[in-house]
Coordinates of C-alpha atoms in Angstrom, one line a residue:
M1 CA -32.4 47.9 -149.2
G2 CA -31.8 47.1 -145.7
S3 CA -28.1 46.7 -146.3
Q4 CA -27.4 50.2 -147.6
S5 CA -25.6 52.6 -145.5
S6 CA -28.0 55.2 -146.6
S7 CA -30.4 55.4 -149.4
G8 CA -29.9 57.4 -152.4
M9 CA -29.6 57.5 -156.1
S10 CA -25.9 58.0 -155.8
C11 CA -25.5 54.6 -154.3
G12 CA -26.5 52.6 -157.3
R13 CA -28.6 49.5 -157.2
G14 CA -27.9 46.7 -154.7
S15 CA -25.2 48.7 -153.0
S16 CA -23.9 47.9 -149.5
S17 CA -21.7 49.5 -147.1
G18 CA -18.7 47.6 -148.1
S19 CA -17.8 47.3 -144.4
P20 CA -16.4 43.9 -143.2
A21 CA -18.9 44.1 -140.4
D22 CA -21.8 44.5 -142.7
Q23 CA -24.4 42.5 -140.8
S24 CA -27.7 44.1 -141.6
E25 CA -31.0 42.6 -142.5
A26 CA -30.2 42.3 -146.2
G27 CA -26.5 42.4 -145.7
E28 CA -25.1 39.0 -145.0
P29 CA -21.4 39.7 -145.5
N30 CA -20.8 36.8 -148.0
Q31 CA -23.7 37.8 -150.1
N32 CA -24.2 41.5 -149.9
Q33 CA -20.9 43.0 -149.3
S34 CA -19.8 42.2 -152.8
S35 CA -23.0 43.0 -154.5
G36 CA -21.8 46.6 -154.7
S37 CA -23.3 49.2 -156.9
S38 CA -24.9 47.8 -160.0
G39 CA -25.1 50.8 -162.3
S40 CA -24.1 50.6 -165.9
S41 CA -20.3 50.4 -165.2
S42 CA -20.6 47.6 -162.8
S43 CA -23.0 45.7 -165.0
Q44 CA -20.6 46.1 -167.9
G45 CA -17.8 44.8 -165.6
R46 CA -19.7 41.7 -164.7
R47 CA -20.5 41.0 -168.4
T48 CA -16.8 41.4 -169.2
A49 CA -15.8 39.0 -166.5
D50 CA -18.3 36.4 -167.7
R51 CA -16.6 36.3 -171.1
Q52 CA -13.2 35.2 -169.7
P53 CA -11.9 31.6 -170.0
G54 CA -13.1 29.3 -167.2
D55 CA -9.8 29.0 -165.5
T56 CA -9.5 32.8 -164.9
Q57 CA -13.2 33.8 -164.5
S58 CA -13.1 33.6 -160.7
A59 CA -10.1 36.0 -160.5
F60 CA -11.9 38.5 -162.9
E61 CA -15.1 38.3 -160.8
E62 CA -13.1 39.0 -157.7
D63 CA -11.6 42.1 -159.4
V64 CA -15.1 43.2 -160.4
D65 CA -16.4 42.8 -156.8
L66 CA -13.5 44.9 -155.5
A67 CA -14.2 47.5 -158.2
E68 CA -17.9 47.6 -157.1
V69 CA -17.0 48.1 -153.5
L70 CA -14.6 50.9 -154.3
A71 CA -17.2 52.5 -156.6
Y72 CA -19.7 52.4 -153.8
L73 CA -17.4 53.9 -151.2
L74 CA -16.6 56.7 -153.6
R75 CA -20.3 57.4 -154.3
R76 CA -21.2 57.3 -150.6
G77 CA -18.4 59.8 -149.8
Q78 CA -16.8 57.4 -147.4
V79 CA -13.5 57.6 -149.3
R80 CA -12.0 60.4 -151.5
V81 CA -9.5 60.3 -154.3
V82 CA -6.7 62.9 -153.9
H83 CA -3.5 63.7 -155.7
G84 CA -0.5 62.6 -153.6
H85 CA 3.1 63.6 -154.0
E86 CA 4.9 63.3 -157.3
D87 CA 5.8 59.7 -157.1
S88 CA 2.6 58.4 -155.3
G89 CA 0.0 59.4 -157.8
L90 CA -3.6 59.1 -156.8
Q91 CA -4.5 58.1 -153.2
L92 CA -7.6 57.1 -151.3
V93 CA -8.4 59.0 -148.2
Q94 CA -11.1 57.9 -145.7
S95 CA -14.0 60.3 -145.1
Y96 CA -16.0 60.4 -141.9
S97 CA -19.7 61.0 -141.3
D98 CA -20.9 63.6 -138.9
S99 CA -22.8 61.0 -136.8
D100 CA -21.3 58.9 -134.1
E101 CA -20.4 55.3 -134.9
E102 CA -21.8 52.7 -132.5
G103 CA -20.7 49.2 -131.5
D104 CA -22.4 45.8 -131.3
G105 CA -25.6 47.3 -129.8
A106 CA -26.4 48.8 -133.2
W107 CA -26.0 45.5 -135.0
E108 CA -28.4 44.0 -132.5
G109 CA -30.9 46.9 -132.9
R110 CA -30.4 48.1 -129.4
L111 CA -29.8 51.8 -129.6
G112 CA -33.2 52.8 -128.3
N113 CA -31.9 54.4 -125.1
R114 CA -29.5 56.6 -127.1
Y115 CA -31.9 58.0 -129.5
T116 CA -35.1 60.0 -129.0
P117 CA -37.0 60.3 -132.3
P118 CA -38.1 63.9 -133.1
V119 CA -41.8 64.7 -132.6
D120 CA -44.0 67.3 -134.2
T121 CA -45.8 69.0 -131.3
Q122 CA -47.9 71.0 -133.8
P123 CA -48.1 69.0 -137.0
D124 CA -49.0 70.9 -140.2
T125 CA -52.5 69.7 -141.1
Q126 CA -53.4 72.2 -143.8
E127 CA -53.3 69.7 -146.6
V128 CA -55.0 66.9 -144.8
D129 CA -57.8 69.2 -143.4
R130 CA -59.0 69.8 -147.0
S131 CA -58.4 66.3 -148.3
E132 CA -60.8 63.6 -149.2
I133 CA -59.3 61.2 -146.6
R134 CA -60.5 63.5 -143.8
T135 CA -64.1 63.0 -145.0
Q136 CA -63.6 59.3 -145.4
V137 CA -62.2 58.8 -141.9
L138 CA -64.9 61.0 -140.2
L139 CA -67.7 59.1 -142.0
A140 CA -66.1 55.7 -141.2
T141 CA -66.0 56.6 -137.5
A142 CA -69.3 58.5 -137.3
S143 CA -67.4 61.6 -136.2
S144 CA -68.0 65.3 -136.5
S145 CA -65.8 68.4 -136.6
L146 CA -67.9 69.7 -133.7
K147 CA -66.0 68.7 -130.6
G148 CA -67.8 67.6 -127.5
R149 CA -71.2 67.0 -129.1
H150 CA -70.3 63.5 -130.0
S151 CA -67.9 62.5 -127.3
F152 CA -67.8 59.0 -125.9
T153 CA -69.7 59.9 -122.8
H154 CA -72.2 61.8 -124.8
M155 CA -72.8 58.8 -126.9
L156 CA -73.4 56.6 -123.9
T157 CA -75.8 59.1 -122.4
E158 CA -77.8 59.3 -125.7
R159 CA -78.1 55.5 -125.8
E160 CA -79.2 55.2 -122.2
Q161 CA -81.9 57.8 -122.9
G162 CA -83.0 55.8 -126.0
R163 CA -82.0 58.6 -128.4
C164 CA -79.8 56.5 -130.7
R165 CA -80.7 56.6 -134.4
G166 CA -81.4 52.9 -134.3
S167 CA -81.8 50.4 -131.5
S168 CA -78.0 50.5 -130.9
F169 CA -74.8 52.2 -132.1
S170 CA -74.1 52.2 -135.8
H171 CA -71.0 50.5 -137.1
G172 CA -69.2 53.9 -137.4
E173 CA -70.1 54.7 -133.8
C174 CA -68.8 51.4 -132.7
S175 CA -65.5 52.1 -134.5
R176 CA -65.3 55.4 -132.8
I177 CA -65.9 53.9 -129.4
R178 CA -63.2 51.3 -130.1
T179 CA -60.6 54.1 -130.7
H180 CA -60.8 54.7 -127.0
F181 CA -59.6 51.2 -126.2
L182 CA -56.4 50.8 -128.1
P183 CA -54.1 47.9 -127.3
N184 CA -51.9 48.6 -124.3
Y185 CA -51.0 45.3 -122.7
V186 CA -49.0 42.2 -123.6
S187 CA -51.3 39.2 -123.2
H188 CA -49.2 36.6 -124.9
S189 CA -45.5 36.5 -125.8
Y190 CA -43.0 34.2 -127.5
T191 CA -39.3 34.9 -127.4
Y192 CA -36.8 33.2 -129.8
L193 CA -33.1 33.1 -129.8
Q194 CA -32.7 35.2 -133.0
K195 CA -34.2 38.3 -134.5
A196 CA -37.9 38.3 -135.5
F197 CA -38.0 40.0 -138.9
C198 CA -41.6 40.0 -140.0
G199 CA -45.1 38.9 -139.0
V200 CA -48.6 39.4 -140.5
Y201 CA -52.2 38.4 -139.8
S202 CA -54.2 36.5 -142.4
D203 CA -57.1 38.4 -144.0
E204 CA -59.6 36.8 -141.7
G205 CA -57.4 37.2 -138.6
N206 CA -57.5 33.6 -137.6
M207 CA -53.8 32.9 -138.3
F208 CA -50.6 34.8 -137.8
L209 CA -47.4 34.2 -139.8
S210 CA -44.0 35.0 -138.4
A211 CA -40.4 34.7 -139.8
C212 CA -37.2 34.7 -137.7
Q213 CA -33.5 34.9 -138.5
D214 CA -33.3 31.2 -137.3
Q215 CA -34.7 30.4 -140.8
N216 CA -37.9 29.1 -139.4
I217 CA -41.4 30.2 -140.4
R218 CA -44.0 29.9 -137.7
L219 CA -47.7 29.7 -138.0
Y220 CA -49.9 30.6 -135.0
D221 CA -53.6 30.0 -134.3
T222 CA -55.2 33.3 -133.4
T223 CA -58.9 32.3 -133.3
R224 CA -61.0 33.2 -130.3
G225 CA -58.3 35.0 -128.5
R226 CA -55.7 32.3 -128.9
F227 CA -52.1 32.7 -129.7
H228 CA -50.8 29.2 -130.0
L229 CA -48.1 27.8 -132.2
L230 CA -49.5 25.5 -134.9
Q231 CA -46.6 24.9 -137.2
K232 CA -42.9 25.5 -137.6
V233 CA -41.4 25.1 -141.0
K234 CA -37.8 25.3 -142.0
A235 CA -37.4 27.8 -144.9
R236 CA -35.5 26.8 -148.0
D237 CA -32.5 28.6 -149.7
V238 CA -32.2 31.3 -147.1
G239 CA -29.4 33.8 -147.1
W240 CA -29.0 36.0 -143.9
S241 CA -32.7 35.7 -143.0
V242 CA -36.2 35.3 -144.3
L243 CA -37.0 39.0 -145.2
D244 CA -40.7 38.9 -146.0
V245 CA -43.7 36.6 -145.7
C246 CA -47.3 36.8 -146.8
F247 CA -50.4 34.6 -147.0
T248 CA -52.2 33.9 -150.2
P249 CA -55.7 35.5 -149.9
D250 CA -57.3 32.1 -149.1
A251 CA -54.7 31.6 -146.3
R252 CA -53.9 28.1 -147.7
H253 CA -50.4 28.9 -148.8
V254 CA -47.4 30.9 -147.6
L255 CA -45.0 32.9 -149.6
Y256 CA -41.6 34.0 -148.4
S257 CA -38.4 35.6 -149.8
S258 CA -34.7 35.9 -148.9
W259 CA -31.4 36.4 -150.6
S260 CA -32.2 34.0 -153.4
D261 CA -33.2 33.9 -157.1
Y262 CA -36.5 32.4 -156.0
I263 CA -39.7 33.3 -154.1
H264 CA -40.8 30.2 -152.2
L265 CA -44.4 28.9 -151.7
Y266 CA -45.6 26.1 -149.6
S267 CA -49.0 24.7 -148.6
I268 CA -50.3 25.1 -145.0
D269 CA -52.6 22.2 -145.1
G270 CA -50.5 20.0 -147.4
D271 CA -46.9 18.8 -147.3
S272 CA -45.0 21.6 -145.6
D273 CA -41.7 19.9 -146.7
N274 CA -42.7 20.5 -150.3
H275 CA -41.7 24.1 -151.2
N276 CA -42.3 25.3 -154.7
A277 CA -39.5 27.6 -155.9
L278 CA -40.8 30.4 -158.1
N279 CA -37.9 31.4 -160.4
L280 CA -37.8 35.1 -161.2
N281 CA -34.8 34.7 -163.6
P282 CA -32.9 37.8 -162.4
D283 CA -29.9 39.2 -164.1
E284 CA -28.0 39.9 -160.9
R285 CA -25.6 37.4 -159.6
R286 CA -26.6 38.1 -156.0
F287 CA -30.3 38.8 -155.8
C288 CA -32.9 39.4 -153.1
V289 CA -36.6 40.2 -153.0
F290 CA -37.2 42.5 -150.1
S291 CA -40.9 42.9 -150.3
L292 CA -43.8 40.6 -151.3
A293 CA -47.5 41.0 -152.1
A294 CA -50.1 38.6 -153.3
S295 CA -52.9 39.8 -155.6
T296 CA -56.5 39.7 -154.2
D297 CA -57.5 36.9 -156.6
G298 CA -54.5 34.8 -155.5
K299 CA -53.2 34.4 -159.0
E300 CA -50.1 36.6 -158.9
V301 CA -47.2 37.6 -156.7
L302 CA -45.6 41.0 -156.8
G303 CA -42.0 41.4 -155.6
G304 CA -39.5 44.3 -155.3
A305 CA -35.8 43.5 -155.5
N306 CA -32.3 44.7 -155.0
D307 CA -31.8 45.2 -158.8
G308 CA -34.2 48.1 -158.8
C309 CA -36.9 46.0 -160.5
L310 CA -40.5 44.9 -159.9
Y311 CA -41.4 41.3 -160.7
V312 CA -44.8 39.7 -161.2
F313 CA -45.0 36.0 -161.1
D314 CA -48.2 34.1 -162.4
L315 CA -49.0 31.2 -160.1
E316 CA -51.2 29.5 -162.6
Q317 CA -48.8 29.7 -165.5
Q318 CA -45.9 29.1 -163.1
K319 CA -43.7 31.7 -164.7
R320 CA -42.6 35.3 -164.5
T321 CA -44.9 37.4 -166.6
L322 CA -43.6 40.9 -165.9
K323 CA -40.3 42.6 -165.1
I324 CA -40.2 46.4 -164.6
E325 CA -37.0 48.3 -164.4
A326 CA -38.5 50.6 -161.9
H327 CA -36.0 52.5 -159.8
E328 CA -32.4 53.7 -159.7
D329 CA -31.8 51.8 -156.4
D330 CA -33.1 48.9 -154.4
V331 CA -36.9 48.4 -154.3
N332 CA -37.6 47.9 -150.6
A333 CA -41.4 47.9 -150.7
V334 CA -44.2 47.0 -153.1
A335 CA -48.0 46.9 -152.8
F336 CA -51.1 46.4 -154.9
A337 CA -53.2 49.6 -154.9
D338 CA -56.5 47.9 -154.7
S339 CA -58.3 44.6 -155.4
S340 CA -58.1 45.1 -159.2
S341 CA -54.3 44.3 -159.2
Q342 CA -53.8 46.7 -162.1
L343 CA -52.2 49.5 -160.1
L344 CA -48.9 48.8 -158.5
F345 CA -47.0 50.9 -155.9
S346 CA -43.3 50.7 -155.3
G347 CA -40.9 52.4 -152.9
S348 CA -37.1 52.5 -153.1
D349 CA -33.8 53.6 -151.6
D350 CA -33.9 56.4 -154.2
A351 CA -36.5 57.9 -151.8
V352 CA -39.3 58.0 -154.5
C353 CA -42.6 56.2 -154.6
K354 CA -43.9 55.3 -158.0
V355 CA -47.3 54.3 -159.4
W356 CA -47.6 51.8 -162.2
D357 CA -50.6 51.0 -164.4
R358 CA -50.3 47.6 -166.0
R359 CA -52.9 48.4 -168.5
T360 CA -50.7 51.0 -170.2
L361 CA -47.3 49.5 -169.3
R362 CA -44.7 48.5 -171.8
E363 CA -42.1 46.2 -170.4
D364 CA -39.5 47.2 -173.0
K365 CA -39.9 50.9 -172.0
P366 CA -41.6 51.1 -168.7
Q367 CA -42.9 54.4 -167.5
P368 CA -44.8 55.1 -164.3
V369 CA -48.0 57.0 -164.4
G370 CA -46.7 59.2 -161.6
Q371 CA -44.0 59.7 -159.0
L372 CA -44.1 60.9 -155.4
A373 CA -41.1 62.7 -154.1
G374 CA -40.6 64.4 -150.7
H375 CA -38.6 62.1 -148.6
R376 CA -35.0 63.0 -147.8
D377 CA -33.8 59.4 -147.6
G378 CA -34.6 55.9 -148.6
I379 CA -38.1 54.4 -148.3
T380 CA -38.3 51.3 -146.1
F381 CA -42.0 50.3 -146.5
I382 CA -45.2 51.4 -148.2
H383 CA -48.8 50.5 -147.4
S384 CA -51.9 51.1 -149.5
K385 CA -55.2 52.3 -147.9
G386 CA -56.8 49.9 -150.4
D387 CA -58.8 52.5 -152.3
A388 CA -56.3 53.2 -155.1
R389 CA -56.1 56.8 -153.8
Y390 CA -53.9 56.9 -150.7
L391 CA -50.7 55.3 -149.5
I392 CA -48.2 55.8 -146.7
S393 CA -44.4 55.4 -146.9
N394 CA -41.9 54.9 -144.1
S395 CA -38.5 56.4 -144.5
K396 CA -34.9 56.5 -143.1
D397 CA -35.5 60.3 -142.8
Q398 CA -37.4 59.4 -139.7
T399 CA -40.8 60.2 -141.1
I400 CA -44.0 58.6 -142.5
K401 CA -45.7 60.5 -145.3
L402 CA -49.3 60.2 -146.5
W403 CA -49.7 60.5 -150.3
D404 CA -52.7 61.1 -152.6
I405 CA -51.7 59.5 -155.9
R406 CA -53.8 62.0 -157.8
K407 CA -51.2 64.6 -156.8
F408 CA -47.9 63.6 -158.4
S409 CA -44.6 65.4 -158.0
S410 CA -43.2 67.6 -160.7
N411 CA -39.8 67.3 -162.3
E412 CA -38.6 70.1 -159.9
G413 CA -39.7 68.0 -156.9
L414 CA -37.9 64.9 -158.3
A415 CA -34.7 66.9 -158.8
A416 CA -34.9 68.4 -155.3
S417 CA -35.3 64.9 -153.9
R418 CA -32.4 63.5 -156.0
V419 CA -30.0 66.3 -154.7
V420 CA -30.8 65.8 -151.0
V421 CA -30.7 62.0 -151.1
S422 CA -27.3 62.1 -152.9
Q423 CA -25.9 64.1 -150.0
Q424 CA -26.7 61.5 -147.3
N425 CA -23.6 59.8 -146.1
W426 CA -24.5 58.2 -142.8
D427 CA -25.3 54.5 -142.3
Y428 CA -28.7 54.0 -140.8
R429 CA -28.0 50.5 -139.7
W430 CA -25.3 51.3 -137.1
Q431 CA -25.0 55.0 -136.8
Q432 CA -27.1 57.6 -134.9
V433 CA -29.1 60.0 -137.0
P434 CA -27.1 63.1 -137.8
Q435 CA -28.8 66.4 -136.9
R436 CA -28.6 67.6 -140.5
A437 CA -30.7 64.7 -141.5
L438 CA -33.6 65.8 -139.3
K439 CA -34.6 69.0 -141.3
R440 CA -38.3 69.6 -141.0
H441 CA -39.1 72.0 -143.8
K442 CA -40.7 70.5 -146.9
L443 CA -38.6 69.9 -150.0
T444 CA -39.5 71.8 -153.1
G445 CA -42.2 69.9 -154.9
D446 CA -43.1 67.7 -151.9
T447 CA -46.8 66.7 -152.7
S448 CA -47.4 64.7 -149.6
V449 CA -50.7 65.3 -147.7
M450 CA -49.2 64.8 -144.2
T451 CA -45.9 64.0 -142.5
Y452 CA -45.7 62.1 -139.2
R453 CA -42.8 62.3 -136.8
G454 CA -42.3 60.4 -133.5
H455 CA -40.8 57.1 -134.4
G456 CA -37.2 56.0 -135.2
V457 CA -36.1 54.2 -138.4
L458 CA -32.7 52.7 -137.8
H459 CA -31.0 49.3 -138.1
T460 CA -33.5 47.7 -140.6
L461 CA -36.5 48.2 -143.0
I462 CA -39.0 49.2 -140.3
R463 CA -42.7 48.9 -141.4
C464 CA -45.8 51.0 -141.0
R465 CA -49.5 50.4 -141.9
F466 CA -53.0 51.8 -141.8
S467 CA -55.1 50.5 -139.0
P468 CA -58.0 48.2 -140.0
E469 CA -61.1 49.7 -141.6
F470 CA -63.6 47.4 -139.8
S471 CA -62.6 48.2 -136.2
T472 CA -61.0 51.7 -136.5
G473 CA -62.2 53.2 -139.8
Q474 CA -58.5 53.5 -140.7
R475 CA -58.3 56.4 -138.2
F476 CA -54.7 55.5 -137.3
I477 CA -51.2 54.8 -138.8
Y478 CA -49.0 52.5 -136.7
S479 CA -45.3 51.8 -137.1
G480 CA -42.5 49.8 -135.5
C481 CA -39.7 51.8 -134.0
S482 CA -35.9 51.5 -133.5
T483 CA -36.4 52.3 -129.9
G484 CA -38.3 49.1 -129.3
K485 CA -41.7 50.7 -129.3
I486 CA -44.9 50.6 -131.3
V487 CA -46.0 54.1 -132.3
I488 CA -49.6 54.9 -133.2
Y489 CA -50.5 58.2 -135.0
D490 CA -53.9 59.8 -135.6
V491 CA -54.1 60.1 -139.4
L492 CA -55.9 63.5 -139.3
T493 CA -54.0 65.3 -136.5
G494 CA -50.6 63.8 -137.1
K495 CA -50.1 63.4 -133.3
V496 CA -48.9 60.3 -131.5
V497 CA -51.8 58.8 -129.6
S498 CA -50.0 55.8 -128.1
R499 CA -46.6 54.4 -127.6
L500 CA -46.4 50.8 -126.6
S501 CA -43.1 49.9 -124.8
G502 CA -42.2 46.3 -124.4
H503 CA -39.2 45.3 -126.5
D504 CA -35.5 45.5 -125.8
A505 CA -34.6 46.1 -129.5
C506 CA -36.1 47.6 -132.6
V507 CA -39.5 46.6 -133.6
R508 CA -39.3 45.8 -137.3
D509 CA -42.9 44.8 -138.1
V510 CA -46.3 45.2 -136.6
S511 CA -49.7 43.8 -137.6
W512 CA -53.1 44.8 -136.4
H513 CA -55.9 42.2 -136.3
P514 CA -58.4 43.0 -139.2
Y515 CA -61.4 42.8 -136.8
D516 CA -60.2 42.8 -133.2
D517 CA -58.4 45.3 -131.1
K518 CA -55.1 43.4 -131.1
I519 CA -51.6 44.1 -132.4
I520 CA -48.7 41.7 -132.8
S521 CA -45.2 43.1 -132.8
S522 CA -42.0 41.4 -134.2
S523 CA -38.7 42.6 -132.8
W524 CA -35.0 42.1 -133.1
D525 CA -35.0 41.0 -129.4
G526 CA -36.5 37.8 -130.7
G527 CA -39.9 38.7 -129.2
V528 CA -43.3 38.1 -130.9
R529 CA -45.9 39.7 -128.7
L530 CA -49.7 40.0 -128.8
W531 CA -51.1 43.3 -127.4
E532 CA -54.6 43.9 -126.3
H533 CA -56.5 46.5 -124.3
R534 CA -56.6 46.1 -120.6
Q535 CA -57.6 48.6 -117.8
T536 CA -55.6 48.1 -114.7
H537 CA -55.5 49.6 -111.2
P538 CA -52.3 51.6 -110.5
L539 CA -51.4 49.2 -107.7
D540 CA -51.7 46.3 -110.1
E541 CA -49.4 48.1 -112.6
E542 CA -46.8 48.7 -109.9
R543 CA -46.9 45.0 -108.9
E544 CA -46.6 43.8 -112.5
R545 CA -43.8 46.2 -113.2
K546 CA -41.8 44.8 -110.3
E547 CA -42.5 41.3 -111.5
I548 CA -41.2 42.1 -115.0
D549 CA -38.1 43.7 -113.6
T550 CA -37.4 40.6 -111.6
W551 CA -37.9 38.4 -114.7
K552 CA -35.6 40.6 -116.9
K553 CA -32.9 40.6 -114.1
T554 CA -33.1 36.8 -113.9
R555 CA -32.9 36.4 -117.6
D556 CA -29.9 38.7 -117.9
E557 CA -28.0 36.9 -115.2
G558 CA -28.6 33.6 -117.0
R559 CA -30.4 32.0 -114.1
D560 CA -33.3 29.7 -114.5
C561 CA -36.6 31.5 -114.0
P562 CA -40.1 29.9 -113.5
W563 CA -41.5 31.3 -116.8
N564 CA -38.9 29.4 -118.8
R565 CA -39.5 26.0 -117.3
G566 CA -41.5 23.6 -119.3
C567 CA -41.3 25.7 -122.4
K568 CA -42.7 23.7 -125.3
E569 CA -40.3 25.0 -127.9
L570 CA -36.6 25.1 -127.6
G571 CA -35.4 28.7 -127.7
S572 CA -38.7 30.3 -126.8
S573 CA -39.9 31.8 -123.6
D574 CA -43.2 33.3 -122.7
G575 CA -42.1 35.4 -119.8
P576 CA -44.5 37.1 -117.4
G577 CA -46.3 38.8 -120.3
Q578 CA -48.1 35.5 -121.0
S579 CA -50.3 36.1 -118.0
S580 CA -49.2 39.4 -116.4
G581 CA -49.0 43.1 -117.0
P582 CA -47.6 45.1 -119.9
F583 CA -43.9 45.1 -120.7

């Protein structure tokens, strides 16, 4: 989960750093610090405490919480038990990580200038070159392995000479042309007083949903180039922050989750004050759903939680219909593999992705149909290509991996992953990445098709996704970054094709419009920004850069600036990006 100092099976489910300053995305001190490791010993301790008389139960629970924190610190290697002198018995000795500790800037997600994510200058493409996804992408973008013959300029020349196959470019050719005009400019921007955690387009792209740490959910109109605030709704039963949001497929309802026993649902068109609490009936005393997904038919909701379980809630029956004890640690990400809703994907702090087939699943003895191991640290997000074949996973080991679910990991690969994850003892939320965590050679049994390096995963559960099929043929993978950038990779070459700079803190979430060449980024600097493509003259860029520098200086000095005057919503500011050049 986002609150874990590192990921790893050694941490136990629901563990936190135990630090008094534990202020991460899923780590509100009063809620998460005492959640501790919830392995068998801690669960037994809670059950024992629950059996005590009412007047002493609180004291017992407090003892259990302290025991959980101590167990967690021991597992993480942050303290060691040593033999003291004859009379002192056992003693606790603090251990230190080999990475530098940072101050308040880390808690605010502002370590971008102090960390340069490693980049593969020559990515290993052997596996992807002979994979099915290569054929899929080349067909979807009307591309060829013969360079030059089908370049952009060649295509224009062919059309001008009337030698297109039809009267105009094919859909694949249009997709390939659009890859030359990736978003590069902030056309609209909102800035709020607290961290923006997540944001996603609706399936049709006519609305955008955003959640902020101020406990407000905001709905924007994105039709016909707009980016206007339509609705602001106060979320219910929020601990720390709203951590995930999603639309139902018909875009008539919104789902959101936080540190709560419930997933909440409310109607966009109806009474926004009436929120339906979907009770998951968890066993944990402190419970959080980190990731949400709605089925294509809109009948079910899938959630991944800090107790290591997957939950399926049936909206028609209004009850939980499935609970899968899935992972040895927090489940940070879930996804439906395709429109059938039968195959489920999950990613966890145990660094493993698992594939579940509901048609053969037994809830009393759940077994995945396969597991994917190769990451060296916890998984922060997963995204399905939508074809029940490929998915990508983002990880605290500073990589994205592309997987083919027809190539599962062996027991040897799972064991290798377990060993390396158990050795991680740095806190990704507020420490820099130690050099030993940046090893590039593949683990034994790593079955991933491709590995992408060039973005940073620090502070929070940063997300990555495939680019849309309609406009790009899913040619790209894009991700938020702890340096405040948006990083776009070519799926087939593994190279970074674009870096969008425009935020002062980590970008936690990014969402690409399903049909247009637009991206919206959500950052811990409070910014929610819409990126489009714009070609500018170098002189215009210099003028706009100076204008932005003036705006930032005015903002930092706390003086009133013209872009903030007349702002329609308290705590928001459009800044010069509303009508000027790229940040």
